[in-house]
Amino acid sequence: MPRFKSIISRIVILHVVAVAVTSILMSLALSWLLNYATNNIHNQAMKKQAIALAEHLEIQPDGKLKLSLTPDLQGLYSQPYGRYSYAVIDSQNRVVFSSLKDRVPLFPRDAKSGDVEFLQRNRGDATVSGASVKRVVGGQTVWVQAGEDLDNRDVLTDDIVAEFFRSVGWIILPILFILLVIDIAIFRRALKPLRQASQIAETIGPLRADIRLPTKEIPREVRPLVLAVNQALDRLEEGFRVQRDFTADAAHELRTPLSILRTRMETLEDQQVGKALLNDIEGMTRIINQLLDIAELDSFVIDPHEEADLRMVCTEVLEFLAPLALAQGKEVALVGTANSVLVRGNAEMLNRAIRNLAENAIRHTSPGSTVEFVVEENGTVSVLDDGPGISDEERDFIFQRFWRRDRGMAGSTGLGLPIVQRIAELHTATITLTNRKPRGACFSIKFARLSA
Amino acid sequence: MSNGWPMRLLIVEDNVELAGLLAKGLKAAGYEADILSTIDEANTVLRTTFYAALILDLGLPDGDGLGLLREIRHRNIPMPVLVLTARGGLQDRVHGLRSGADDYLVKPFALEELIARLEAQLRRPGHLLGGVLRIANLEFDTGNRQASINGQPQLLSARETAVLELLMRSKGRVVSKKQVEDHIFGHSNDISSNAVEVYVHRLRKQLAEMEAKVQVHTIRGVGYLLAENK
């Protein structure tokens, strides 16, 4: 059974097959019926002729039979006409009367022959078909046979049979074809609400998870599927909502106490103790922020129409990080193009990705050296450090959550690079990692450039 | 305070402890703050009382603070609104600002930062007006625009002074090259491309000669930052 891609093509093909089979069977049945009917008519006519002949038989005083036919009957059975013939046979199997010159029986007769029989026999080139009727005339039993030469049969009956396929048969095909066209139209109409539902379904995405498929016009047979899809969408939306709510609640529950703690320290009388504790709070804030970021990124979706200026984002990140880098005796610099580089993406997310890369680079670079940011016109941003670089064995681990090369290293949470990777994924951006000579690593992210 | 009386601010924050601490910190900076904890109360009070600015938390027990913000904008109350939120989310910033917030701070924030943002919104030079900016042994009197090191007044050209003042006002933050350009030349068009670099270079040299324990850092491709020597 071939697989059909569309319901309509399935209907068309199966319909064509059905039409072909039906036409053949119908023609066979009709021709059989027609033959049966004509044979029946012929047999009945022959029986009537035999009975009519028998009525003209009479017994003479000498005990001999006499057949006195009326002139029109004589004409009917005349040799020149040749279409009909008769024979009368007695109980000794002798042919008493016959329309044929050689006085032979039309059909062989035996003792078993009943009152009425329909028989057929080949005689010479011709096929004779007819009836044999048993009669008792004046004490003598005779069989009156009447036959018709089938080759000379009634022209009208013959014509009906012969013309049947040419005239009637060909009418069937256009009718079936029209039926097919109507069927297709009906199905197309019935499927229209499904097509409309599909168009609506195309607009559903994580950003528009509130849309549901219409069920009003949908055919009853398909409605369970549409309802099930809508229920699946409900569950998906609920999933997104739960995740978002969790992140929002967690953010509130974690950041508010931190806020209180921080403000309390800032208003402390003893500023020396306060400063040390503030450092701790800042570290903690960073970890919490990264955890919340990664939780949010799990259920985050980007509006495909958003755009961001990569160069501007880098400037913001550098402005934010420069004081921290300088405090560690390290420098940061932005090189590459001075023009704005528009890419597809969410500016805040790009900021987080680049900031995480940069924080990593600053952590690994040695004091007195510079972490360079390179922005290219093709939508690539690279962050270059002169740290130890990334060994081949580490490449498999660095993007795993909570993986850290040196667990004692301050400020590292093991979440920075997973955040970068997730953001790159969401933007279908590619991350490239190369080691620099003589030392150092270069992380590049290539975003989709917005055609100007 | 230059005005003679403290400015009144309204804090709408449901966490009583945080609100109290903020009020205390703001008081030290010369502000008087009232505290409310619901949108409902805030709506009522804002009908009758004028405040110089509103510090608004977003997560309130009777709804989202952004609703109150929209209501305030709808009623055309000319009051800067500084939003505080625990939502540091990726799309929250844009969202909050679009709804009419003048500025936005994610918890936990530095009190100093809150006051600085507030003063920027109030277009008020704040407690620095007529005051003295100080980094390490370098001082800058904003009143007479005089720089001094170890208490000794120093002689700087007008443009070097302008650059120094901008950098000292933005202490600890990066000042873009464009900002420096606008600050010393206004919006004039005929500035040679390296004019800013020339003045910064001169200022740096002067500060070194005067043995100031500060450093003007160049953040290549971005701008400048004045910081204490390590």
XYZ file of C-alpha atoms in Angstrom:
682
model
C 0.000 0.000 0.000
C 1.682 3.233 -1.022
C 1.839 6.048 1.550
C -0.010 9.189 0.616
C 1.190 12.568 1.788
C -2.190 14.246 1.394
C -5.733 13.160 2.102
C -6.872 14.651 -1.210
C -4.369 12.642 -3.268
C -5.378 9.532 -1.327
C -9.021 10.201 -2.131
C -8.285 10.854 -5.804
C -6.183 7.727 -6.287
C -8.504 5.412 -4.366
C -11.476 6.942 -6.106
C -9.935 6.331 -9.542
C -9.224 2.696 -8.616
C -12.774 2.295 -7.311
C -14.190 3.852 -10.479
C -12.178 1.474 -12.681
C -13.214 -1.635 -10.709
C -16.836 -0.513 -10.535
C -16.978 0.189 -14.286
C -15.663 -3.282 -15.129
C -17.921 -5.124 -12.682
C -20.914 -3.058 -13.630
C -20.401 -3.713 -17.367
C -19.980 -7.436 -16.764
C -23.102 -7.575 -14.623
C -25.119 -5.539 -17.086
C -24.095 -7.604 -20.092
C -24.843 -10.828 -18.224
C -28.254 -9.495 -17.258
C -28.903 -8.371 -20.806
C -27.951 -11.764 -22.238
C -30.052 -13.496 -19.648
C -33.010 -11.310 -20.496
C -32.703 -11.765 -24.257
C -32.325 -15.535 -23.852
C -35.385 -15.605 -21.692
C -37.410 -13.641 -24.199
C -36.218 -15.940 -27.004
C -37.044 -19.143 -25.034
C -40.499 -17.931 -24.142
C -41.117 -16.991 -27.779
C -39.997 -20.442 -28.940
C -42.221 -22.138 -26.384
C -45.186 -20.088 -27.594
C -44.418 -21.007 -31.213
C -44.236 -24.706 -30.324
C -47.557 -24.469 -28.449
C -49.126 -22.603 -31.395
C -47.898 -25.286 -33.800
C -49.322 -28.007 -31.584
C -52.728 -26.374 -31.774
C -52.747 -26.907 -35.518
C -52.221 -30.679 -35.100
C -55.291 -32.891 -35.464
C -55.881 -36.591 -35.693
C -57.531 -37.932 -38.850
C -60.053 -40.749 -38.898
C -57.349 -43.088 -40.224
C -55.389 -42.449 -37.061
C -52.781 -40.298 -38.889
C -51.746 -36.917 -37.702
C -52.368 -33.841 -39.826
C -50.742 -30.468 -39.540
C -52.719 -27.706 -41.193
C -50.815 -24.431 -40.969
C -52.323 -21.053 -41.788
C -50.586 -19.216 -44.704
C -48.836 -16.703 -42.437
C -47.443 -19.534 -40.324
C -46.318 -21.334 -43.498
C -44.500 -18.122 -44.472
C -42.832 -17.880 -41.088
C -41.357 -21.341 -41.387
C -40.656 -21.202 -45.101
C -37.255 -22.355 -46.231
C -36.251 -19.108 -47.976
C -36.871 -17.121 -44.870
C -34.831 -19.675 -42.960
C -34.977 -18.018 -39.633
C -37.455 -20.273 -37.885
C -37.946 -23.986 -38.218
C -40.128 -26.654 -36.665
C -40.399 -30.430 -36.355
C -43.010 -32.749 -34.911
C -41.738 -36.088 -33.577
C -43.811 -39.062 -32.528
C -43.197 -41.554 -29.775
C -41.244 -43.855 -32.189
C -38.808 -41.001 -32.728
C -39.995 -40.489 -36.261
C -40.187 -37.050 -37.675
C -43.820 -36.674 -38.643
C -43.701 -33.083 -39.881
C -40.843 -30.699 -40.414
C -40.232 -27.361 -42.057
C -36.854 -28.632 -43.130
C -36.399 -30.509 -46.395
C -34.337 -33.358 -44.943
C -37.015 -33.938 -42.302
C -34.671 -34.251 -39.379
C -35.492 -33.417 -35.801
C -34.365 -30.007 -34.665
C -33.092 -31.442 -31.430
C -32.477 -35.043 -30.418
C -35.209 -36.464 -28.233
C -34.969 -39.095 -25.541
C -37.361 -40.802 -23.150
C -36.477 -38.490 -20.329
C -37.666 -35.429 -22.179
C -40.121 -33.507 -20.104
C -43.167 -31.451 -21.039
C -41.254 -28.326 -21.946
C -37.570 -28.142 -22.775
C -35.280 -25.420 -24.045
C -32.541 -26.763 -26.237
C -29.727 -25.683 -28.513
C -27.928 -27.534 -31.253
C -25.422 -26.909 -34.010
C -26.619 -27.835 -37.424
C -24.180 -27.255 -40.204
C -22.898 -23.671 -39.888
C -25.907 -22.522 -37.984
C -26.788 -22.707 -34.321
C -30.413 -23.466 -33.660
C -31.930 -22.680 -30.328
C -35.489 -23.335 -29.364
C -38.120 -25.183 -27.322
C -39.597 -28.657 -27.328
C -43.131 -29.118 -26.044
C -44.752 -32.497 -25.310
C -48.392 -32.850 -26.459
C -50.963 -35.637 -26.614
C -53.113 -35.387 -29.763
C -55.888 -37.975 -30.160
C -54.208 -40.479 -27.915
C -50.808 -40.079 -29.596
C -47.899 -38.477 -27.810
C -45.875 -36.040 -29.921
C -43.119 -33.573 -29.364
C -43.433 -30.271 -31.125
C -40.099 -28.540 -31.601
C -39.691 -24.882 -32.662
C -36.305 -23.299 -33.217
C -34.635 -20.145 -34.334
C -31.383 -19.807 -36.220
C -29.286 -17.664 -33.846
C -27.223 -16.246 -36.714
C -30.396 -14.815 -38.117
C -31.717 -13.612 -34.828
C -33.940 -10.659 -34.210
C -31.913 -7.657 -35.293
C -33.325 -5.381 -32.599
C -32.244 -7.566 -29.686
C -28.844 -7.985 -31.248
C -28.425 -4.267 -31.624
C -29.237 -3.586 -27.996
C -26.555 -5.977 -26.841
C -23.992 -4.780 -29.355
C -24.637 -1.078 -28.784
C -24.767 -1.368 -25.036
C -21.103 -0.584 -24.331
C -20.753 1.977 -27.031
C -23.713 4.090 -25.925
C -24.626 3.253 -22.341
C -21.188 2.119 -21.132
C -19.487 5.381 -21.974
C -22.042 7.381 -20.027
C -20.887 5.693 -16.822
C -17.354 7.086 -17.064
C -18.245 10.800 -17.195
C -20.729 10.311 -14.359
C -18.089 8.679 -12.202
C -15.622 11.404 -13.135
C -18.051 14.133 -12.109
C -18.586 12.275 -8.841
C -14.832 12.323 -8.269
C -14.627 16.079 -8.851
C -17.533 16.669 -6.461
C -15.877 14.439 -3.864
C -12.648 16.410 -4.047
C -14.545 19.673 -3.668
C -16.405 18.315 -0.622
C -13.209 17.167 1.026
C -11.384 20.389 0.319
C -14.228 22.260 1.933
C -14.260 19.925 4.911
C -10.509 20.326 5.378
C -10.564 24.130 5.166
C -10.856 24.668 8.952
C -7.866 22.360 9.369
C -5.823 24.470 6.974
C -6.833 27.579 8.909
C -5.892 25.879 12.190
C -2.489 25.011 10.721
C -1.891 28.635 9.814
C -2.695 29.663 13.370
C -0.487 26.899 14.741
C 2.425 28.313 12.741
C 2.349 31.502 14.787
C 2.605 29.652 18.100
C 5.987 29.892 19.765
C 7.398 30.279 23.235
C 6.824 34.029 22.950
C 3.178 33.512 21.937
C 2.351 30.432 23.967
C -1.112 31.812 24.766
C -2.532 31.078 21.294
C -4.877 28.091 20.941
C -6.240 26.387 17.848
C -9.900 27.098 17.011
C -12.219 24.086 17.539
C -15.476 25.603 16.336
C -15.323 24.759 12.617
C -13.149 21.675 12.937
C -14.825 18.431 11.721
C -15.873 16.201 14.605
C -13.488 13.414 13.500
C -10.436 15.652 13.792
C -11.554 17.616 16.850
C -9.992 15.199 19.393
C -6.594 15.789 17.781
C -7.010 19.568 17.868
C -8.200 19.440 21.477
C -5.240 17.268 22.421
C -2.858 19.720 20.759
C -4.461 22.573 22.680
C -4.117 20.680 25.931
C -0.471 19.971 25.153
C -0.002 23.703 24.580
C -1.657 24.393 27.947
C 0.847 22.139 29.636
C 3.774 23.716 27.779
C 2.646 27.210 28.699
C 2.214 26.110 32.282
C 5.750 24.713 32.221
C 7.162 27.991 30.964
C 5.139 29.896 33.530
C 6.238 27.688 36.435
C 9.877 28.102 35.458
C 9.537 31.862 35.094
C 7.674 32.154 38.379
C 10.305 30.085 40.123
C 13.106 32.262 38.815
C 11.240 35.437 39.773
C 10.420 34.119 43.253
C 13.950 32.858 43.795
C 15.329 36.215 42.681
C 13.118 38.038 45.132
C 13.776 35.685 48.029
C 17.535 35.779 47.521
C 18.142 39.368 46.577
C 15.991 41.099 49.173
C 17.879 39.714 52.204
C 21.165 40.474 50.417
C 19.938 44.029 49.948
C 19.139 44.394 53.614
C 22.511 42.946 54.557
C 24.341 45.246 52.193
C 22.502 48.404 53.232
C 22.994 47.515 56.877
C 26.729 47.198 56.340
C 26.925 50.437 54.429
C 25.311 52.261 57.307
C 27.632 50.643 59.877
C 29.643 52.919 62.119
C 32.770 50.803 61.737
C 33.586 51.163 58.032
C 36.658 48.879 58.202
C 34.633 45.772 59.076
C 31.929 46.879 56.672
C 34.348 46.941 53.721
C 35.537 43.375 54.227
C 31.984 42.135 54.570
C 30.914 44.083 51.498
C 33.429 42.103 49.449
C 31.836 38.881 50.667
C 28.394 40.169 49.792
C 29.559 41.125 46.324
C 30.918 37.633 45.722
C 27.695 36.117 46.923
C 25.667 38.472 44.769
C 27.657 37.374 41.738
C 26.984 33.696 42.356
C 23.294 34.310 42.938
C 23.056 36.433 39.811
C 24.715 33.744 37.726
C 22.490 31.032 39.165
C 19.395 33.087 38.421
C 20.698 33.850 34.942
C 21.199 30.220 34.118
C 17.772 29.321 35.517
C 16.184 32.055 33.466
C 18.079 31.084 30.327
C 16.621 27.571 30.543
C 13.179 28.911 29.740
C 14.200 31.955 27.801
C 13.337 32.719 24.235
C 14.522 35.540 22.048
C 12.220 37.668 20.032
C 13.488 36.985 16.498
C 13.036 40.649 15.581
C 15.340 41.985 18.280
C 18.583 43.588 17.270
C 21.603 44.822 19.172
C 24.731 46.840 18.470
C 27.585 44.507 19.303
C 30.107 47.321 19.499
C 27.862 49.291 21.888
C 27.326 46.213 24.053
C 31.095 45.692 24.258
C 31.598 49.316 25.255
C 29.082 48.876 28.090
C 30.773 45.698 29.280
C 34.186 47.386 29.254
C 32.902 50.427 31.108
C 31.441 48.099 33.701
C 34.513 45.882 34.051
C 37.355 48.390 33.623
C 37.347 49.539 37.271
C 37.387 45.921 38.493
C 40.222 45.008 36.104
C 42.245 48.065 37.049
C 41.760 47.269 40.733
C 43.546 43.956 40.012
C 46.313 45.716 38.081
C 45.001 44.449 34.740
C 43.838 46.410 31.723
C 41.054 46.049 29.222
C 40.887 47.428 25.692
C 38.353 47.496 22.903
C 39.831 47.149 19.403
C 38.549 46.240 15.982
C 35.957 48.238 14.103
C 34.874 51.627 15.408
C 31.519 51.384 13.657
C 28.363 49.961 15.131
C 27.827 46.292 14.290
C 24.141 45.388 14.228
C 23.393 41.752 14.988
C 20.275 39.722 15.658
C 19.802 39.352 19.387
C 18.904 40.651 22.786
C 21.324 43.356 23.948
C 21.012 42.399 27.613
C 21.863 38.763 26.848
C 24.784 39.724 24.632
C 25.978 41.879 27.512
C 25.822 38.910 29.914
C 27.612 36.608 27.501
C 30.439 39.013 26.784
C 30.682 40.032 30.430
C 31.034 36.407 31.521
C 33.723 35.780 28.898
C 35.513 38.936 29.979
C 35.335 38.136 33.691
C 36.873 34.758 32.921
C 39.618 36.341 30.832
C 40.387 38.981 33.465
C 40.581 36.289 36.138
C 43.056 34.231 34.117
C 45.233 37.002 32.765
C 48.302 38.045 34.714
C 48.624 41.480 36.352
C 50.212 44.068 34.099
C 48.712 42.638 30.918
C 45.674 43.521 28.886
C 42.469 41.659 28.062
C 41.515 42.634 24.523
C 38.028 42.726 23.054
C 37.871 42.591 19.275
C 34.665 43.487 17.471
C 34.534 42.668 13.778
C 32.211 43.923 11.057
C 30.999 40.354 10.413
C 29.342 40.159 13.830
C 32.138 38.426 15.702
C 33.315 39.427 19.129
C 36.507 37.917 20.551
C 37.969 38.136 24.021
C 41.707 37.525 24.241
C 43.680 36.900 27.417
C 47.235 35.789 28.141
C 46.348 33.195 30.731
C 47.233 29.505 30.631
C 44.911 28.798 27.688
C 42.616 25.793 27.460
C 44.131 22.331 27.111
C 42.540 19.750 24.835
C 41.343 17.682 27.799
C 39.665 20.720 29.332
C 37.739 21.641 26.206
C 35.171 18.979 26.963
C 34.550 20.283 30.466
C 34.712 24.048 30.384
C 31.100 24.466 29.241
C 29.732 22.123 31.910
C 27.900 23.734 34.771
C 29.924 24.144 37.954
C 33.122 22.788 36.394
C 36.170 24.639 37.658
C 39.827 24.115 36.871
C 40.917 25.386 40.237
C 38.309 25.045 42.930
C 40.322 27.329 45.218
C 40.273 30.216 42.778
C 38.307 33.133 44.119
C 35.381 34.487 42.188
C 34.904 31.467 39.935
C 31.528 29.766 40.085
C 31.791 27.434 37.122
C 28.671 29.028 35.669
C 30.215 31.732 33.492
C 30.982 29.679 30.388
C 27.745 27.628 30.538
C 25.864 30.957 30.529
C 27.909 32.093 27.526
C 27.215 28.847 25.719
C 23.483 28.939 26.452
C 23.192 32.527 25.221
C 25.133 31.623 22.075
C 22.776 28.668 21.559
C 19.703 30.864 21.915
C 21.147 33.208 19.292
C 22.317 30.332 17.063
C 25.724 31.912 17.394
C 28.904 29.860 17.209
C 31.613 29.863 19.851
C 35.178 29.285 18.709
C 37.975 28.630 21.132
C 41.604 28.922 20.117
C 44.820 29.011 22.087
C 47.166 31.906 21.430
C 50.919 31.794 20.994
C 52.926 31.916 23.192
C 50.137 31.686 25.756
C 46.562 32.700 26.308
C 43.087 31.839 25.096
C 40.786 33.468 22.567
C 37.027 32.956 22.810
C 35.047 34.185 19.809
C 31.300 34.343 19.370
C 29.918 34.931 15.922
C 26.407 36.362 15.827
C 24.156 36.686 12.808
C 24.880 40.036 11.195
C 21.826 42.109 10.439
C 21.771 43.061 6.790
C 21.914 46.837 6.685
C 22.194 71.389 52.374
C 22.192 74.216 49.917
C 18.415 74.645 49.919
C 18.137 74.848 53.638
C 15.460 72.215 54.080
C 15.552 68.500 53.309
C 13.871 67.126 50.189
C 11.038 64.709 50.816
C 11.100 61.358 49.117
C 8.616 58.521 49.109
C 9.797 54.941 49.475
C 7.273 52.270 48.462
C 8.784 48.998 49.649
C 7.048 46.154 51.430
C 10.125 44.934 53.232
C 9.988 47.072 56.368
C 13.553 46.364 57.342
C 15.016 47.378 53.984
C 12.787 50.449 53.795
C 13.909 51.543 57.250
C 17.573 51.092 56.379
C 17.141 53.032 53.142
C 15.407 55.870 54.953
C 18.224 55.964 57.448
C 20.860 56.025 54.708
C 19.005 58.724 52.778
C 18.661 60.812 55.898
C 22.425 60.810 56.261
C 22.588 62.179 52.700
C 20.130 64.955 53.566
C 16.770 63.500 52.508
C 13.613 62.976 54.476
C 11.810 59.800 53.420
C 8.280 58.523 54.059
C 7.692 54.794 53.863
C 4.622 53.022 52.444
C 4.283 49.331 51.742
C 1.368 48.940 49.316
C 0.271 50.326 45.962
C -3.065 51.220 47.469
C -1.569 53.417 50.188
C 0.804 55.009 47.709
C -2.040 55.867 45.342
C -3.966 57.569 48.142
C -1.014 59.480 49.570
C 0.183 60.653 46.141
C -3.184 62.373 45.592
C -2.552 64.782 48.428
C 1.169 64.938 49.045
C 4.002 66.160 46.870
C 7.285 64.283 46.860
C 10.531 65.209 45.112
C 11.028 61.618 43.963
C 9.675 58.117 44.353
C 11.751 55.052 45.170
C 9.554 52.160 44.059
C 9.942 48.457 44.693
C 8.332 46.299 42.001
C 7.242 43.275 44.023
C 4.521 44.618 46.307
C 1.904 42.622 48.235
C -1.070 44.123 46.359
C 0.391 43.980 42.886
C 3.197 44.940 40.568
C 4.873 48.294 41.232
C 4.834 48.892 37.478
C 1.049 49.336 37.769
C 1.556 52.216 40.185
C 4.192 53.632 37.855
C 1.748 53.626 34.925
C -0.890 55.263 37.123
C 1.550 58.023 38.113
C 2.486 58.640 34.474
C -1.186 58.596 33.545
C -1.941 61.239 36.158
C 0.994 63.323 34.863
C 2.660 63.629 38.242
C 6.009 65.279 37.460
C 8.096 63.170 39.770
C 11.200 61.140 38.969
C 10.721 57.464 39.747
C 13.610 55.206 40.652
C 12.650 51.560 40.433
C 14.147 48.982 42.752
C 13.719 45.352 41.910
C 14.857 41.891 42.733
C 14.212 40.993 39.103
C 17.589 41.356 37.508
C 16.222 39.351 34.646
C 17.310 39.574 31.066
C 14.234 41.388 29.854
C 13.246 43.221 33.015
C 15.330 46.319 32.463
C 13.802 47.189 29.139
C 10.372 46.363 30.471
C 10.650 48.619 33.522
C 12.034 51.571 31.616
C 9.398 51.326 28.927
C 6.697 51.592 31.541
C 8.018 54.995 32.479
C 10.691 54.466 35.119
C 13.409 57.110 35.078
C 16.027 54.761 36.400
C 16.386 51.233 37.578
C 18.454 49.498 40.247
C 18.700 45.775 40.804
C 18.916 44.514 44.366
C 21.315 44.324 46.088
C 22.574 47.800 45.238
C 25.078 50.125 46.872
C 23.465 52.896 48.870
C 25.988 55.269 47.354
C 24.778 54.233 43.890
C 21.157 54.814 44.862
C 21.945 58.317 46.117
C 24.014 59.128 43.028
C 21.198 58.010 40.687
C 18.652 59.909 42.732
C 20.683 63.084 42.517
C 21.107 62.645 38.797
C 17.315 62.393 38.489
C 16.721 65.417 40.693
C 19.200 67.340 38.487
C 20.833 68.471 41.644
C 24.558 68.680 42.168
C 23.765 67.165 45.544
C 25.917 67.409 48.566
C 28.921 67.890 46.325
C 27.955 71.406 45.297
C 30.416 73.833 46.765
C 32.095 70.795 48.169
C 35.426 69.194 47.641
C 36.061 66.099 45.524
C 38.819 63.967 46.894
C 40.893 61.034 45.616
C 43.982 60.021 47.603
C 46.087 63.162 48.065
C 44.323 65.004 45.251
C 41.521 67.439 45.997
C 39.307 69.450 43.736
C 37.200 72.312 45.031
C 34.134 72.506 42.792
C 33.400 75.986 44.075
C 36.491 77.799 42.807
C 37.616 74.971 40.503
C 40.951 74.673 42.225
C 42.946 71.456 42.312
C 45.356 70.891 45.160
C 47.732 68.122 46.162
C 48.584 67.516 49.788
C 46.735 70.754 50.482
C 48.943 72.733 48.068
C 47.002 74.507 45.281
C 48.249 73.533 41.821
C 48.256 75.500 38.594
C 46.471 73.798 35.673
C 45.227 75.159 32.369
C 41.477 75.691 31.946
C 41.054 72.612 29.761
C 43.191 70.404 31.961
C 41.070 71.581 34.883
C 37.900 70.742 32.963
C 39.162 67.227 32.203
C 40.234 66.698 35.795
C 36.881 67.881 37.158
C 34.972 65.515 34.875
C 37.178 62.574 35.822
C 36.945 63.348 39.540
C 33.160 63.700 39.402
C 33.025 60.298 37.722
C 35.396 58.781 40.252
C 35.678 55.040 39.784
C 33.662 55.092 36.553
C 34.762 55.121 32.935
C 34.314 58.433 31.115
C 34.038 57.971 27.371
C 36.245 59.930 25.028
C 33.116 61.493 23.580
C 32.049 62.756 27.005
C 35.430 64.374 27.560
C 35.239 65.929 24.106
C 31.772 67.362 24.747
C 32.816 68.590 28.161
C 35.858 70.569 27.081
C 34.847 71.688 23.607
C 31.084 71.812 23.793
C 29.485 70.711 20.544
C 31.979 72.408 18.273
C 32.814 70.425 15.186
C 36.380 71.442 14.441
C 38.219 69.392 17.023
C 41.250 67.539 15.892
C 40.833 63.814 16.348
C 43.537 63.512 18.972
C 42.777 66.718 20.908
C 41.359 64.813 23.865
C 44.390 62.551 23.973
C 46.656 65.575 24.016
C 44.896 67.118 27.035
C 44.702 63.847 28.903
C 48.379 63.255 28.225
C 49.259 66.707 29.569
C 47.088 66.267 32.625
C 48.651 62.884 33.313
C 52.140 64.377 33.055
C 51.231 67.285 35.332
C 49.694 64.988 37.950
C 52.836 62.840 37.931
C 55.078 65.854 38.316
C 52.941 67.108 41.180
C 53.282 63.687 42.798
C 49.575 63.071 42.915
C 48.867 59.519 44.049
C 46.316 59.030 41.297
C 46.480 57.630 37.794
C 44.521 58.554 34.683
C 43.953 55.175 33.025
C 43.248 54.921 29.327
C 40.730 52.242 28.491
C 41.635 51.771 24.855
C 38.666 52.058 22.547
C 36.389 53.219 25.361
C 37.602 56.162 27.455
C 39.365 57.201 30.628
C 39.176 56.416 34.304
C 40.751 58.186 37.236
C 41.767 55.945 40.113
C 43.924 55.961 43.155
C 47.440 54.554 42.681
C 47.846 51.005 43.869
